[in-house]
Amino acid sequence: MKVDFYERLWIIGAAAMIAAFLTAIVWGARMHAVHPPSHIETLDPLTVNTTSEFAAPGVHIDDDGSVVVTAVAEMFRFRPSVIRVPAGKPVRFRMTSPDVLHGFQVVGTNANAMVVPGYVSEFTVTFPRPGEYLLLCNEYCGLAHHQMAGRLIVEEAAP
């Protein structure tokens, strides 16, 4: 079968572009850690509301003085809807969902996580100064998704 010179150039060019795109994806995932966070910790979504950690979500201070926020994202609200944390201290967020996929975004910061049923999503962020931030679900979760919001209040840290 004879392939015309210009047609051969187009085939080679298309193959090179596909190879370049795949190389960029693999390189980005390996070198820049552009991959989804690992979900090491799992739990049964049906028992979220009876699990000791998530039955009473809120802000907790650990024995070492670190701040931990446990939260539940469920249709169509965050529990708790108002979160108060100190400024200037690392805050570890631990979240899960009993029903569908949700997002957890602290507007105006780089705090953003996907909350997946059956998994515990965790990230740590430090808020440098006091203020009030909006919490939004940035993953479509149903008809009232647009009403799913909360508040994060960063307060002056106690001396």
JSON list of C-alpha atoms in Angstrom, two decimals, residues 51-109:
[
{"chain": "A", "resi": 51, "resn": "THR", "atom": "CA", "xyz": [-19.22, 6.90, 64.05]},
{"chain": "A", "resi": 52, "resn": "SER", "atom": "CA", "xyz": [-17.65, 8.46, 67.15]},
{"chain": "A", "resi": 53, "resn": "GLU", "atom": "CA", "xyz": [-15.62, 11.03, 65.18]},
{"chain": "A", "resi": 54, "resn": "PHE", "atom": "CA", "xyz": [-18.38, 12.21, 62.83]},
{"chain": "A", "resi": 55, "resn": "ALA", "atom": "CA", "xyz": [-21.46, 11.83, 65.06]},
{"chain": "A", "resi": 56, "resn": "ALA", "atom": "CA", "xyz": [-20.68, 15.21, 66.66]},
{"chain": "A", "resi": 57, "resn": "PRO", "atom": "CA", "xyz": [-18.68, 17.15, 64.04]},
{"chain": "A", "resi": 58, "resn": "GLY", "atom": "CA", "xyz": [-16.99, 20.36, 65.04]},
{"chain": "A", "resi": 59, "resn": "VAL", "atom": "CA", "xyz": [-13.69, 21.91, 66.12]},
{"chain": "A", "resi": 60, "resn": "HIS", "atom": "CA", "xyz": [-11.57, 19.86, 68.50]},
{"chain": "A", "resi": 61, "resn": "ILE", "atom": "CA", "xyz": [-8.24, 20.62, 70.15]},
{"chain": "A", "resi": 62, "resn": "ASP", "atom": "CA", "xyz": [-5.97, 17.55, 70.35]},
{"chain": "A", "resi": 63, "resn": "ASP", "atom": "CA", "xyz": [-3.75, 16.80, 73.35]},
{"chain": "A", "resi": 64, "resn": "ASP", "atom": "CA", "xyz": [-0.75, 18.30, 71.54]},
{"chain": "A", "resi": 65, "resn": "GLY", "atom": "CA", "xyz": [-2.65, 21.58, 70.98]},
{"chain": "A", "resi": 66, "resn": "SER", "atom": "CA", "xyz": [-3.33, 21.06, 67.27]},
{"chain": "A", "resi": 67, "resn": "VAL", "atom": "CA", "xyz": [-6.70, 22.11, 65.86]},
{"chain": "A", "resi": 68, "resn": "VAL", "atom": "CA", "xyz": [-8.81, 19.45, 64.12]},
{"chain": "A", "resi": 69, "resn": "VAL", "atom": "CA", "xyz": [-12.07, 20.17, 62.33]},
{"chain": "A", "resi": 70, "resn": "THR", "atom": "CA", "xyz": [-14.33, 17.20, 61.67]},
{"chain": "A", "resi": 71, "resn": "ALA", "atom": "CA", "xyz": [-17.11, 17.91, 59.21]},
{"chain": "A", "resi": 72, "resn": "VAL", "atom": "CA", "xyz": [-19.80, 16.04, 57.32]},
{"chain": "A", "resi": 73, "resn": "ALA", "atom": "CA", "xyz": [-20.98, 17.14, 53.88]},
{"chain": "A", "resi": 74, "resn": "GLU", "atom": "CA", "xyz": [-24.47, 15.85, 53.21]},
{"chain": "A", "resi": 75, "resn": "MET", "atom": "CA", "xyz": [-27.38, 16.81, 51.02]},
{"chain": "A", "resi": 76, "resn": "PHE", "atom": "CA", "xyz": [-27.61, 19.92, 51.13]},
{"chain": "A", "resi": 77, "resn": "ARG", "atom": "CA", "xyz": [-25.63, 21.19, 54.07]},
{"chain": "A", "resi": 78, "resn": "PHE", "atom": "CA", "xyz": [-22.36, 21.09, 55.93]},
{"chain": "A", "resi": 79, "resn": "ARG", "atom": "CA", "xyz": [-22.29, 19.91, 59.53]},
{"chain": "A", "resi": 80, "resn": "PRO", "atom": "CA", "xyz": [-21.34, 22.10, 61.32]},
{"chain": "A", "resi": 81, "resn": "SER", "atom": "CA", "xyz": [-22.56, 25.01, 59.22]},
{"chain": "A", "resi": 82, "resn": "VAL", "atom": "CA", "xyz": [-20.39, 27.51, 61.13]},
{"chain": "A", "resi": 83, "resn": "ILE", "atom": "CA", "xyz": [-16.78, 26.61, 61.93]},
{"chain": "A", "resi": 84, "resn": "ARG", "atom": "CA", "xyz": [-14.62, 28.76, 64.23]},
{"chain": "A", "resi": 85, "resn": "VAL", "atom": "CA", "xyz": [-10.83, 28.31, 64.12]},
{"chain": "A", "resi": 86, "resn": "PRO", "atom": "CA", "xyz": [-7.87, 30.31, 65.44]},
{"chain": "A", "resi": 87, "resn": "ALA", "atom": "CA", "xyz": [-5.69, 32.41, 63.12]},
{"chain": "A", "resi": 88, "resn": "GLY", "atom": "CA", "xyz": [-2.06, 31.53, 62.60]},
{"chain": "A", "resi": 89, "resn": "LYS", "atom": "CA", "xyz": [-2.34, 27.88, 63.66]},
{"chain": "A", "resi": 90, "resn": "PRO", "atom": "CA", "xyz": [-2.39, 24.86, 61.34]},
{"chain": "A", "resi": 91, "resn": "VAL", "atom": "CA", "xyz": [-5.95, 23.52, 61.09]},
{"chain": "A", "resi": 92, "resn": "ARG", "atom": "CA", "xyz": [-6.47, 19.92, 59.99]},
{"chain": "A", "resi": 93, "resn": "PHE", "atom": "CA", "xyz": [-9.79, 19.30, 58.26]},
{"chain": "A", "resi": 94, "resn": "ARG", "atom": "CA", "xyz": [-11.23, 15.75, 58.26]},
{"chain": "A", "resi": 95, "resn": "MET", "atom": "CA", "xyz": [-14.41, 15.27, 56.24]},
{"chain": "A", "resi": 96, "resn": "THR", "atom": "CA", "xyz": [-16.67, 12.58, 54.88]},
{"chain": "A", "resi": 97, "resn": "SER", "atom": "CA", "xyz": [-20.07, 12.21, 53.26]},
{"chain": "A", "resi": 98, "resn": "PRO", "atom": "CA", "xyz": [-22.88, 9.73, 53.92]},
{"chain": "A", "resi": 99, "resn": "ASP", "atom": "CA", "xyz": [-24.70, 10.19, 50.62]},
{"chain": "A", "resi": 100, "resn": "VAL", "atom": "CA", "xyz": [-23.12, 11.54, 47.40]},
{"chain": "A", "resi": 101, "resn": "LEU", "atom": "CA", "xyz": [-19.97, 13.23, 46.15]},
{"chain": "A", "resi": 102, "resn": "HIS", "atom": "CA", "xyz": [-19.53, 16.77, 47.53]},
{"chain": "A", "resi": 103, "resn": "GLY", "atom": "CA", "xyz": [-16.90, 19.48, 47.37]},
{"chain": "A", "resi": 104, "resn": "PHE", "atom": "CA", "xyz": [-15.53, 21.55, 50.23]},
{"chain": "A", "resi": 105, "resn": "GLN", "atom": "CA", "xyz": [-14.07, 24.89, 49.22]},
{"chain": "A", "resi": 106, "resn": "VAL", "atom": "CA", "xyz": [-13.05, 27.74, 51.49]},
{"chain": "A", "resi": 107, "resn": "VAL", "atom": "CA", "xyz": [-13.56, 30.69, 49.14]},
{"chain": "A", "resi": 108, "resn": "GLY", "atom": "CA", "xyz": [-10.57, 33.02, 48.88]},
{"chain": "A", "resi": 109, "resn": "THR", "atom": "CA", "xyz": [-8.04, 30.41, 50.05]}
]
